Every structure is written in C-alpha cells, then in structure tokens.
PDB file of C-alpha atoms in Angstrom:
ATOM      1  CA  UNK Y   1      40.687 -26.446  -5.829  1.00 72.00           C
ATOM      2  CA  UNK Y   2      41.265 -25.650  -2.080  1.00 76.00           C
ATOM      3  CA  UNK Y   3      37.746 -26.330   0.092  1.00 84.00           C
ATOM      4  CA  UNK Y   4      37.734 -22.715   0.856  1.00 85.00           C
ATOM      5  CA  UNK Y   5      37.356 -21.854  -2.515  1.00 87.00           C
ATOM      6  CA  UNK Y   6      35.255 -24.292  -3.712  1.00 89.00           C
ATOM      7  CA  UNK Y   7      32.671 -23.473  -1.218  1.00 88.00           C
ATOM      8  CA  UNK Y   8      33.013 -19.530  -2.186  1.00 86.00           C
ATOM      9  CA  UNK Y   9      31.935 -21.262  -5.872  1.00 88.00           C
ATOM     10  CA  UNK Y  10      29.311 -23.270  -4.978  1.00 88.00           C
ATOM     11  CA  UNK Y  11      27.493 -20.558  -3.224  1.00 84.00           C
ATOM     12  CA  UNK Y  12      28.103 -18.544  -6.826  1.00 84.00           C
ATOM     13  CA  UNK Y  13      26.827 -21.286  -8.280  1.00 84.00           C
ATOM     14  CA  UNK Y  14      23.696 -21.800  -6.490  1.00 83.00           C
ATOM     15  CA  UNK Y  15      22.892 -17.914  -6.032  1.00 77.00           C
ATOM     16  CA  UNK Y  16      22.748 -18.071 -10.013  1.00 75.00           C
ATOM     17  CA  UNK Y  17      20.331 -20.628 -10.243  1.00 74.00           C
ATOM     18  CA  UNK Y  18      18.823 -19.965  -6.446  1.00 74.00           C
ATOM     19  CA  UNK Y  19      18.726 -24.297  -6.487  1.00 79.00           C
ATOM     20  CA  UNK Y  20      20.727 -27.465  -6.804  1.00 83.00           C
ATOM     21  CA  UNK Y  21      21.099 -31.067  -6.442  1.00 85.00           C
ATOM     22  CA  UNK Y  22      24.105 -32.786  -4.175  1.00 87.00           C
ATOM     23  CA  UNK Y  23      24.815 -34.712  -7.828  1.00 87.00           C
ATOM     24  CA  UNK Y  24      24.796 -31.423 -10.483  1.00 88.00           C
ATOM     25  CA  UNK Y  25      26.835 -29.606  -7.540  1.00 90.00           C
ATOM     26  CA  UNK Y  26      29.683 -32.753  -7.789  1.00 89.00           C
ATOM     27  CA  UNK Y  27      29.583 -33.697 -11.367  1.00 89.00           C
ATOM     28  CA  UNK Y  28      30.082 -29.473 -11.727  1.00 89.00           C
ATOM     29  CA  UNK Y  29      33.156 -29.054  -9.390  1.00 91.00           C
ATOM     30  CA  UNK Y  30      34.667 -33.109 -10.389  1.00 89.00           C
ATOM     31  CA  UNK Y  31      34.197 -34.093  -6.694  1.00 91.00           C
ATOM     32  CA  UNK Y  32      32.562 -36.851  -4.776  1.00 90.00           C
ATOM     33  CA  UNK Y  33      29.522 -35.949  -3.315  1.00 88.00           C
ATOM     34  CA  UNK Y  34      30.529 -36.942  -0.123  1.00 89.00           C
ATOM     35  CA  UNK Y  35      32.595 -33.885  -0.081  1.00 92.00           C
ATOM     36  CA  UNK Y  36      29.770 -31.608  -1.404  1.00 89.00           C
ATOM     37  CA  UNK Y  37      27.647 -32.694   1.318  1.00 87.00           C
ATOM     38  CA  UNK Y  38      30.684 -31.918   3.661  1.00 89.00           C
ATOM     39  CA  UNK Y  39      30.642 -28.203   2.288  1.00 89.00           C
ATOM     40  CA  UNK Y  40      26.821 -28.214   2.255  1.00 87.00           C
ATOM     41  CA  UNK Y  41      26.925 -28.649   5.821  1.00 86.00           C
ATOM     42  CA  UNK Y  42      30.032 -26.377   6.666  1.00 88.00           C
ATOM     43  CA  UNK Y  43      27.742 -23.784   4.306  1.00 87.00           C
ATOM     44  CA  UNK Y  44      24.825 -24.097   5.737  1.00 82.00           C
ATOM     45  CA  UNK Y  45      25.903 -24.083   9.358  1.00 82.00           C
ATOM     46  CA  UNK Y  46      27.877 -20.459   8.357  1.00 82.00           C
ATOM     47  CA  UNK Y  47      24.354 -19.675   7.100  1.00 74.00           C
ATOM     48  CA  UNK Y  48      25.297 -18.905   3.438  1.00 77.00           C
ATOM     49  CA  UNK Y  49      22.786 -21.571   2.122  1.00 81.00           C
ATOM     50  CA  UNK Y  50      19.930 -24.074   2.973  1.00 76.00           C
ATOM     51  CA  UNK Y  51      20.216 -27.408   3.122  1.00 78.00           C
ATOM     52  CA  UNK Y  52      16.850 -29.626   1.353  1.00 72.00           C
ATOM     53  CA  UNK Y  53      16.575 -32.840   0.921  1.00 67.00           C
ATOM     54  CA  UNK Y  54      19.332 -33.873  -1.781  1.00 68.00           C
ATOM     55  CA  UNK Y  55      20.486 -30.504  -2.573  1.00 73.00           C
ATOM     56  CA  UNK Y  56      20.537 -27.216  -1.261  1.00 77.00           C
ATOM     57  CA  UNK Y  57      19.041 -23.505  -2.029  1.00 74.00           C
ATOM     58  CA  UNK Y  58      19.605 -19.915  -1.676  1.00 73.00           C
ATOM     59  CA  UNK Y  59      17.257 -19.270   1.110  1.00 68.00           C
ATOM     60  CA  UNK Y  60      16.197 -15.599  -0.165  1.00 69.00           C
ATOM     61  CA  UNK Y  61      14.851 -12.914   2.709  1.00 71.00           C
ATOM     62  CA  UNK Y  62      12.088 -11.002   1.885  1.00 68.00           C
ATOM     63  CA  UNK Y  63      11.192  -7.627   3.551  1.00 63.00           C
ATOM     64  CA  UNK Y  64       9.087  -5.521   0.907  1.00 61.00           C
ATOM     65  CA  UNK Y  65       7.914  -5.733  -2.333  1.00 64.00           C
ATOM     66  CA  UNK Y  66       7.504  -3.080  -5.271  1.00 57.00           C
ATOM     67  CA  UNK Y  67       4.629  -1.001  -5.241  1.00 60.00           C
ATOM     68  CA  UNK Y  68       2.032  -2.422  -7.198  1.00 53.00           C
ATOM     69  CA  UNK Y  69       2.262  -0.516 -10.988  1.00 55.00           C
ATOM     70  CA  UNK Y  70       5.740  -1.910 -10.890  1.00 58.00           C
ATOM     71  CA  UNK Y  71       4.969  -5.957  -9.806  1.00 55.00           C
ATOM     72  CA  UNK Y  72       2.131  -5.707 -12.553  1.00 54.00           C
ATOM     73  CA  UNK Y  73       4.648  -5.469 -14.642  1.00 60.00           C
ATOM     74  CA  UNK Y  74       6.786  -8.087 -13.889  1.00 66.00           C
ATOM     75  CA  UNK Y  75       6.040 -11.697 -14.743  1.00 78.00           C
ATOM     76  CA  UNK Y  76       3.217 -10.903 -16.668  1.00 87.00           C
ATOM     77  CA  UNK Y  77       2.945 -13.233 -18.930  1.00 94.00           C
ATOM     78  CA  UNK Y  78       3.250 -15.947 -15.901  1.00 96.00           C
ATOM     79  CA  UNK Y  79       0.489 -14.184 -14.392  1.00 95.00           C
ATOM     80  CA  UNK Y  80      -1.926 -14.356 -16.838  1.00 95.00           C
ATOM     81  CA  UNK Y  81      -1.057 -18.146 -17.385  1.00 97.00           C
ATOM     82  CA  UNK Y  82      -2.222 -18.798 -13.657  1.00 98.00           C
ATOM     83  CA  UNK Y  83      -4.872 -16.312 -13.487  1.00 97.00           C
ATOM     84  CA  UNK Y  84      -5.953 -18.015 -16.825  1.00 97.00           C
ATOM     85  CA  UNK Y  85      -5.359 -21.454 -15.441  1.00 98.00           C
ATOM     86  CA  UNK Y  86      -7.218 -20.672 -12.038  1.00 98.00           C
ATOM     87  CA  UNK Y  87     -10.098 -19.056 -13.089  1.00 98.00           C
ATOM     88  CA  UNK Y  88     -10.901 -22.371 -15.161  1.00 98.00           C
ATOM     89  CA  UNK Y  89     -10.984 -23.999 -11.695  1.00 98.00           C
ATOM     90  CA  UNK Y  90     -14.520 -21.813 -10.347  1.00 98.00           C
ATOM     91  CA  UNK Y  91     -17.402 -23.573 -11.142  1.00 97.00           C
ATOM     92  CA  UNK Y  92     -20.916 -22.613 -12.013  1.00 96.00           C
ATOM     93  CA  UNK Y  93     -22.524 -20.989  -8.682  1.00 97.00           C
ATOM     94  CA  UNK Y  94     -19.442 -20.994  -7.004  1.00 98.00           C
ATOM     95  CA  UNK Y  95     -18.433 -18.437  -3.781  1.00 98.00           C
ATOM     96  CA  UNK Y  96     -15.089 -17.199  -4.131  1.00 98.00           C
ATOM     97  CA  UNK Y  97     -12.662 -15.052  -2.432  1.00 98.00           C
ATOM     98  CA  UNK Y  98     -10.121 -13.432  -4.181  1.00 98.00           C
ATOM     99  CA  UNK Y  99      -7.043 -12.441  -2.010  1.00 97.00           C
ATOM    100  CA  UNK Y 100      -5.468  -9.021  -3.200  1.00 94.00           C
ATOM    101  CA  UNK Y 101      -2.257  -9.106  -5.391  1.00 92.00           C
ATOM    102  CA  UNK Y 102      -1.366  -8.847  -9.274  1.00 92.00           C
ATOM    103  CA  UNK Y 103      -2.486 -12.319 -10.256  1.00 94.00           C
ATOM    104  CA  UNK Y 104      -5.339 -12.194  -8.121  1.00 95.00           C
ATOM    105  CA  UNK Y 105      -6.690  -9.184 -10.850  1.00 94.00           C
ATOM    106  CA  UNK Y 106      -5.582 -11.049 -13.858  1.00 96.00           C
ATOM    107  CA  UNK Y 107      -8.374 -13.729 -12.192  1.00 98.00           C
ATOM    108  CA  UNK Y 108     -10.712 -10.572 -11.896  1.00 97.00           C
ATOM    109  CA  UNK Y 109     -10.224 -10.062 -15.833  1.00 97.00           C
ATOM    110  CA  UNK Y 110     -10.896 -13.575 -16.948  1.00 97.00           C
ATOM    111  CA  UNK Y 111     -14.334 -13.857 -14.599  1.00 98.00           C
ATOM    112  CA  UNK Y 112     -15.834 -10.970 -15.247  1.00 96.00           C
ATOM    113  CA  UNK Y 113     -17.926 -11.902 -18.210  1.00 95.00           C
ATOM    114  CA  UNK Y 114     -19.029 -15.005 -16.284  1.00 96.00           C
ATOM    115  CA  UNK Y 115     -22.626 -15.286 -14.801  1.00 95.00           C
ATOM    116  CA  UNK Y 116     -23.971 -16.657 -11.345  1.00 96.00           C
ATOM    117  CA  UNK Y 117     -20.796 -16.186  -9.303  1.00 98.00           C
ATOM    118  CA  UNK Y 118     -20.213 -14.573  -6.353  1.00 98.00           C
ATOM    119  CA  UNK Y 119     -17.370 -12.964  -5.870  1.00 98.00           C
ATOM    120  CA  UNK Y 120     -16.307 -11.423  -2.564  1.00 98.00           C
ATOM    121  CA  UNK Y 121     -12.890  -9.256  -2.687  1.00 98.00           C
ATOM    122  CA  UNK Y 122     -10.225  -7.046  -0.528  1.00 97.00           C
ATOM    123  CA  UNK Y 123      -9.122  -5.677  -3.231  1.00 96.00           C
ATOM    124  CA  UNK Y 124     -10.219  -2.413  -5.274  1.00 95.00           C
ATOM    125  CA  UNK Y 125      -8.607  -3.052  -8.140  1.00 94.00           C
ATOM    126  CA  UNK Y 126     -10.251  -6.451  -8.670  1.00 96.00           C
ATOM    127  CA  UNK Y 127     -13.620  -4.979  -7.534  1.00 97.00           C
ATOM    128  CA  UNK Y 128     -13.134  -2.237 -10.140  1.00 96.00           C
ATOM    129  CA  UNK Y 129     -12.337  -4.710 -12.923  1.00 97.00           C
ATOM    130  CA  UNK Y 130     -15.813  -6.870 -12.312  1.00 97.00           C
ATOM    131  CA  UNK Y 131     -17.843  -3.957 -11.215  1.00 95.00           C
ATOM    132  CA  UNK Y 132     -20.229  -4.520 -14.753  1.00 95.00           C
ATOM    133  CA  UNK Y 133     -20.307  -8.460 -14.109  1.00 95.00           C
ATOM    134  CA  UNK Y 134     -23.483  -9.972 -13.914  1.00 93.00           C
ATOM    135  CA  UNK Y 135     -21.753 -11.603 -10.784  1.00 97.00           C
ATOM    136  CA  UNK Y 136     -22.552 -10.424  -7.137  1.00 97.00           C
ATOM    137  CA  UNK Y 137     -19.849  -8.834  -6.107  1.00 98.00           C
ATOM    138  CA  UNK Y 138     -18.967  -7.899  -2.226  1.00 97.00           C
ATOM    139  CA  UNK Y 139     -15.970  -5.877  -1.294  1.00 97.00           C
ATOM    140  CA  UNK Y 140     -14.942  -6.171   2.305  1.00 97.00           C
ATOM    141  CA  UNK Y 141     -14.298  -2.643   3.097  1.00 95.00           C
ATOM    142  CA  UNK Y 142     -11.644  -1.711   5.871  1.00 96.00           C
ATOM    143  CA  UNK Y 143      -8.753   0.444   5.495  1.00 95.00           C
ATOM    144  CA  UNK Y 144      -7.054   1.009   1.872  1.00 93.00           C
ATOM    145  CA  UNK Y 145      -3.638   0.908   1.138  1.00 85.00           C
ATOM    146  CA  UNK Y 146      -3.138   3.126  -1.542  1.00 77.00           C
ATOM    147  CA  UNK Y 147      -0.127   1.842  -3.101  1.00 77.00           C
ATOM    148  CA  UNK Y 148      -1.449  -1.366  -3.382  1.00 82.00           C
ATOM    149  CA  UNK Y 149      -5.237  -1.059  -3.660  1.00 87.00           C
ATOM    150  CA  UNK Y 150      -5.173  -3.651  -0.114  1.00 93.00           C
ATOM    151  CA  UNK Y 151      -8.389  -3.223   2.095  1.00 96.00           C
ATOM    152  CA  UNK Y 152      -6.761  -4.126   5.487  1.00 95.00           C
ATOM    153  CA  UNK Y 153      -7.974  -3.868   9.189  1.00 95.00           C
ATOM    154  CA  UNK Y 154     -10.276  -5.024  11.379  1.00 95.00           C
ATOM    155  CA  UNK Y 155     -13.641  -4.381   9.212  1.00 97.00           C
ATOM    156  CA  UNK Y 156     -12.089  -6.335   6.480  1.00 97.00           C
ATOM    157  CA  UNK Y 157     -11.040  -9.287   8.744  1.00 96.00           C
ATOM    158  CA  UNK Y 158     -14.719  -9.129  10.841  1.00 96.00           C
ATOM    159  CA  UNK Y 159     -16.344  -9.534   7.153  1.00 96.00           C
ATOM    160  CA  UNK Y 160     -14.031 -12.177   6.408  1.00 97.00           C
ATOM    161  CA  UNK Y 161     -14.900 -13.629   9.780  1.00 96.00           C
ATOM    162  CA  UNK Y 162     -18.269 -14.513   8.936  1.00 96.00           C
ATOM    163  CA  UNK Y 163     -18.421 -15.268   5.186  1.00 96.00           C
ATOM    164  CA  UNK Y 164     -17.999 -18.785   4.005  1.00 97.00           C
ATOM    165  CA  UNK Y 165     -16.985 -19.299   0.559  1.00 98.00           C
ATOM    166  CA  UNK Y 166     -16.063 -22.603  -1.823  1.00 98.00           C
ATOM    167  CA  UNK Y 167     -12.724 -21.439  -2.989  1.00 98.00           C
ATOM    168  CA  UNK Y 168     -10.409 -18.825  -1.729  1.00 98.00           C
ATOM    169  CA  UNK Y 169      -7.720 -17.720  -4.150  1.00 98.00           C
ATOM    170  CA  UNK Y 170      -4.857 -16.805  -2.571  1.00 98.00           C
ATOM    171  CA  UNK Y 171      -1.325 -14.792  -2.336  1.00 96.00           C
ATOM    172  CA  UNK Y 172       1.894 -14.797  -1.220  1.00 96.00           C
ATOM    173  CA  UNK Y 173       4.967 -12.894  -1.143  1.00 93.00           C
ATOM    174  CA  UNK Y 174       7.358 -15.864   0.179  1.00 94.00           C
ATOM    175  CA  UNK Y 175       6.950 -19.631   0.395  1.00 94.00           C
ATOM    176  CA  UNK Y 176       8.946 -22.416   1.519  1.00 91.00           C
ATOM    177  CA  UNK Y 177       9.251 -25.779   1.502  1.00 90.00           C
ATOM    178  CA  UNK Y 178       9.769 -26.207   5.547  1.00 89.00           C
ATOM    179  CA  UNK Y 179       8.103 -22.606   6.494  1.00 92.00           C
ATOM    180  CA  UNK Y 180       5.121 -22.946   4.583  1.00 96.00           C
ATOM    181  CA  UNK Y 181       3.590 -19.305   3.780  1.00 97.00           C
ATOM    182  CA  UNK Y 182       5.228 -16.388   5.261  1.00 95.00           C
ATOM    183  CA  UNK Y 183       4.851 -12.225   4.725  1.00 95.00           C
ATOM    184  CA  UNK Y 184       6.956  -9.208   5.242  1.00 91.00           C
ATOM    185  CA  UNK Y 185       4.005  -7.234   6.916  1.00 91.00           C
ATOM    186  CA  UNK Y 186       2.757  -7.999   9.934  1.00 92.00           C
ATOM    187  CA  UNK Y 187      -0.169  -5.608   9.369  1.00 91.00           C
ATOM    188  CA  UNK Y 188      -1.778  -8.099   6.159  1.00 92.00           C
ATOM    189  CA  UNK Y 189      -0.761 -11.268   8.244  1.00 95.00           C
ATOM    190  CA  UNK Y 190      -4.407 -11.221  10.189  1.00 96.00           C
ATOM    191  CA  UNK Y 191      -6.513 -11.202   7.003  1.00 96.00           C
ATOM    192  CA  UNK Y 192      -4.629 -13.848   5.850  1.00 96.00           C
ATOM    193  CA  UNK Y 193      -5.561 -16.104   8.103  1.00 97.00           C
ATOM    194  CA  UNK Y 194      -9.125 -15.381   7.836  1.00 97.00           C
ATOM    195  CA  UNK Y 195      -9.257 -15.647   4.448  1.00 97.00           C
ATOM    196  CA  UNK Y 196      -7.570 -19.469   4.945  1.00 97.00           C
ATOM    197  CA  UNK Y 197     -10.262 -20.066   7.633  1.00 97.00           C
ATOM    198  CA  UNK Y 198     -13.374 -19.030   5.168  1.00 97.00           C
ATOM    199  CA  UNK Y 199     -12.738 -21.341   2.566  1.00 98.00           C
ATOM    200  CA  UNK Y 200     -13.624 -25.293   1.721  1.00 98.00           C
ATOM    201  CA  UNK Y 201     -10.571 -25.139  -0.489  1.00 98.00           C
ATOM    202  CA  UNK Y 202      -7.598 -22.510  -0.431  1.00 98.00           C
ATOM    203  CA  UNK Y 203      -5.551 -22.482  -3.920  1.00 98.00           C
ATOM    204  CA  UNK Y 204      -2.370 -20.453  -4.008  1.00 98.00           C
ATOM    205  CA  UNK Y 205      -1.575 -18.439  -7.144  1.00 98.00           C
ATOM    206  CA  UNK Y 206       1.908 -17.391  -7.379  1.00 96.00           C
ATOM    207  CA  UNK Y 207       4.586 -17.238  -9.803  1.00 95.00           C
ATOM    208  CA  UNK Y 208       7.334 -19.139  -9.649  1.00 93.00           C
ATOM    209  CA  UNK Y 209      10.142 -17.106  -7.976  1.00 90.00           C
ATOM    210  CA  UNK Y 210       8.005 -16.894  -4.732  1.00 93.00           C
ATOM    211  CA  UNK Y 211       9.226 -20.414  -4.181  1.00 92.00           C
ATOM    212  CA  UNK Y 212      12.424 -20.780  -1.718  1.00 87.00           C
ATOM    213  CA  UNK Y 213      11.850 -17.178  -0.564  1.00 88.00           C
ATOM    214  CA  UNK Y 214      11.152 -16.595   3.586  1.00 88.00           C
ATOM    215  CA  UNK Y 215      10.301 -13.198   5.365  1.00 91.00           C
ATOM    216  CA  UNK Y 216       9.271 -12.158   8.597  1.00 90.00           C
ATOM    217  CA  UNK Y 217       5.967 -13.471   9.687  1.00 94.00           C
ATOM    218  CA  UNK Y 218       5.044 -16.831   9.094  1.00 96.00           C
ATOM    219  CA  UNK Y 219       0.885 -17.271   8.768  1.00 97.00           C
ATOM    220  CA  UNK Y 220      -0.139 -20.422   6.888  1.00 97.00           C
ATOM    221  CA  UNK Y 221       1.539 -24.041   6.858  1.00 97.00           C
ATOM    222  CA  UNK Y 222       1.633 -26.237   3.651  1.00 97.00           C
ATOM    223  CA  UNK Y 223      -0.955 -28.327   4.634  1.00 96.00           C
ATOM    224  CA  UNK Y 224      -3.748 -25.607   5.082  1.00 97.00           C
ATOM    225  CA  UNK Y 225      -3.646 -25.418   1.050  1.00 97.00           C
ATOM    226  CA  UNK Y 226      -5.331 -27.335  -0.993  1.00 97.00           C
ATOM    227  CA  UNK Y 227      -2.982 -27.224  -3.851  1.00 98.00           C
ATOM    228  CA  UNK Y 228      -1.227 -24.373  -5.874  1.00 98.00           C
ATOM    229  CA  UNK Y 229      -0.995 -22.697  -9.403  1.00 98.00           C
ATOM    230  CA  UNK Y 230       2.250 -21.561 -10.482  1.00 98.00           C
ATOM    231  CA  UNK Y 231       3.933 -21.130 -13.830  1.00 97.00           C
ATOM    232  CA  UNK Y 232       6.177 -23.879 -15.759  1.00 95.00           C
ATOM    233  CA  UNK Y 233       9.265 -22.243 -15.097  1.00 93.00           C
ATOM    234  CA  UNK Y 234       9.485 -23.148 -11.499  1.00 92.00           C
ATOM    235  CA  UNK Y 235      12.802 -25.063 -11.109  1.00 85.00           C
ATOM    236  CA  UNK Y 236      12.437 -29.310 -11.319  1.00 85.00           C
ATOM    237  CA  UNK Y 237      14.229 -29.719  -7.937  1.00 82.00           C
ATOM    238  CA  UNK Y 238      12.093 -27.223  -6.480  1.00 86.00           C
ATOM    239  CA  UNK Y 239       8.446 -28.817  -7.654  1.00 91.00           C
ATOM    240  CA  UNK Y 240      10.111 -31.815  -6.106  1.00 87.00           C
ATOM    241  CA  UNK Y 241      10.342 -31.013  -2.648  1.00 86.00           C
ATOM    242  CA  UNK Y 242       6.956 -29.005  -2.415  1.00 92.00           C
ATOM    243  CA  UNK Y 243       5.367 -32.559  -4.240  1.00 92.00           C
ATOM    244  CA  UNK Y 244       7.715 -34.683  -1.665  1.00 89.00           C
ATOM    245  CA  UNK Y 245       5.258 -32.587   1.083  1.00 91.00           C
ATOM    246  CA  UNK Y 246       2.463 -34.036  -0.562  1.00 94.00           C
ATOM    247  CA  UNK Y 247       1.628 -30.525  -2.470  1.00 95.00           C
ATOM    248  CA  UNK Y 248      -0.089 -30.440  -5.213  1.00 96.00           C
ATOM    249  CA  UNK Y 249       1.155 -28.015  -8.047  1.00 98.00           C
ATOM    250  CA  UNK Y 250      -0.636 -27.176 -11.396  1.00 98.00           C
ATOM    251  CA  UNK Y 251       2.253 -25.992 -13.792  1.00 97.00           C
ATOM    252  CA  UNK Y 252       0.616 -23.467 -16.373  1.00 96.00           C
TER     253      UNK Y 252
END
C-alpha cells in the first residue's frame, strides 16, 4: 500500500473508533510503527488527526448540541448509571450544586426521596423533579433558556458568587485530555466557572463520548476537578491518558 493511501485508511480507521494506539494502528496495516508514527505526524500536521501519547484520536469539534427532549434520549441508560453512581457520592447534610444538563436530572431523580440535603440548582427541570423533597432546595434564578430549562445570566452567576457548597456536580459538552473542559456557548461559559469556584470538590458527570471532543471556549482545566463519573464504555486508551493526567475516573 502506497503512504498516500494508507494514511487516507488510517484516518478511516480511527474516525470509526474516534481512538487508537501506534501498535493496533501497525499490527492493522502490517507495518512498523516507525512508519505509523511517520504518518501520525504527516496526519496530524495536515490536521486530519491528533496526536496523544502512544496513539492518536479524532479530535471531534463541537459547536451545538440537540435540544434537550432529544439528548434525554440519548445515552440513557449511561446516564442513569452515573446519575445512579453519583448520587451515592452526597453524604448525609451535604450542600450540593447541581450543574444543568440530562444527567444532572437523572441525579435530581435519585435524591429526591433523600432527607437533610440541600440542594441548590440552575436548572428547572431538576428543581421541578425535587420540588416535594424534604430537602431545601434553592434555584438560582436568572434568565431561562427554554429549550434547555438553563437559568443563565448575571443573577444566576451573582447567586453562585456567594454560595459555598461541598460538592458541585458538574457538565460538559466537550473534554479533552490537553484542553481540559471546553463549551460551544460563550453565554453558559461564566456560570461555569462560578459553579467550579463554589465548591470543596467539583465531580464531572458525563457520558463517555464527551471524551476527545473540543469546542470553542475553553473554561475549566483538568486539574480544577476533583475526579469524574462516566460510563464503562469509554474507550481503554482513552481512560488512559485522562488517568496518565492524574484524573481520577469512576467507570459505572
């Protein structure tokens, strides 16, 4: 095979598994992998793929997401896994955050029978769901996005501002391993942050094919999480090099 066309395969190759190792890449096309790393580099460098440390990855853009009736239905049994697996993490007493998003309402559903919490939210949907706990529940307030049940603006980043809470539960639309956490809208980047400030410990919830993607706006790095909660189907090579940062991952 010519090296023209073996590159043209290898970026087939890696866009259907979005990840792979210098080794599975030669042991695939019957090279040396001194070669693969020579078309790695020509690859990258034409910017058709990233380059991590022993392999490479489709470095995925992304600019919007589906409004939310249609995410909720994606993933869902993921979702539930983490929003299962996270809520076990809130203690007795606790003050938590939840950030708005899909899994962050799955977390809504499995607290709201529990007792002594309280529970401070941008989201309406999640508010909605515990609205009959026997929690406290506080709702930022700001501006709603209706597609997406988001409270946004500056009266829900002032509240955020001055709250301090033991655990923030958090999401994201893209995440990568040299990045860290980034979003498509500039708009939800500010509350964000503040909800990264307010917390003694920041856990990410997100399923696994947030991993590897990058957008726009970049608002958190790595090491401002405290670990993260993602489903067992995130790819081997992938857990890897977020572990290699020294992040912690809880496979559900």
């Amino acid at each position: 095979m010519l090296s023209i066309e073996r590159k043209r395969a290898i970026v087939r190759y890696v866009k259907s598994r979005k990840v792979a190792t210098v080794s599975e890449l030669a042991k695939h096309f019957d090279v040396h992998e001194a070669t693969i790393r020579r078309d790695l580099t020509a690859l990258e460098k034409d910017k058709k793929l990233k380059r991590t440390h022993g392999g490479v990855m489709l470095e995925e853009k992304v600019v919007s997401e589906p409004d939310w009736s249609k995410r909720s239905e994606v993933r869902f049994e993921e979702k539930r896994r983490i929003a299962t697996y996270a809520a076990e993490m809130v203690e007795d007493g606790d003050t938590i955050l939840l950030d708005a998003g899909t899994t962050t309402g799955y977390i809504a559903e499995a607290l709201k029978e529990r007792q002594g919490l309280t529970i401070i939210t941008n989201d309406i949907r999640a508010a909605s769901i515990l609205r009959f706990s026997k929690s406290k529940i506080i709702v930022t307030g700001g501006v709603i996005y209706p597609e997406t049940y988001i409270l946004n603006g500056m009266i829900a980043d002032e509240t955020i501002q001055n709250i301090h809470v033991h655990k923030a539960f958090v999401t994201t639309p893209a995440l990568d391993v040299d990045k860290g956490l980034m979003h498509y809208d500039e708009y939800l980047v500010s509350i964000k942050k503040e909800i990264l400030r307010s917390a003694d410990e920041v856990i990410l919830i997100t399923d696994h094919t947030k991993f590897g993607r990058i957008s726009l706006y970049k608002y958190a790095d790595l090491d401002e999480i405290s670990c993260i909660v993602t489903g067992k189907e995130l790819d081997e090579v992938l857990l890897k090099q977020f572990e290699e940062k020294g992040v912690y991952i809880y496979l559900t």
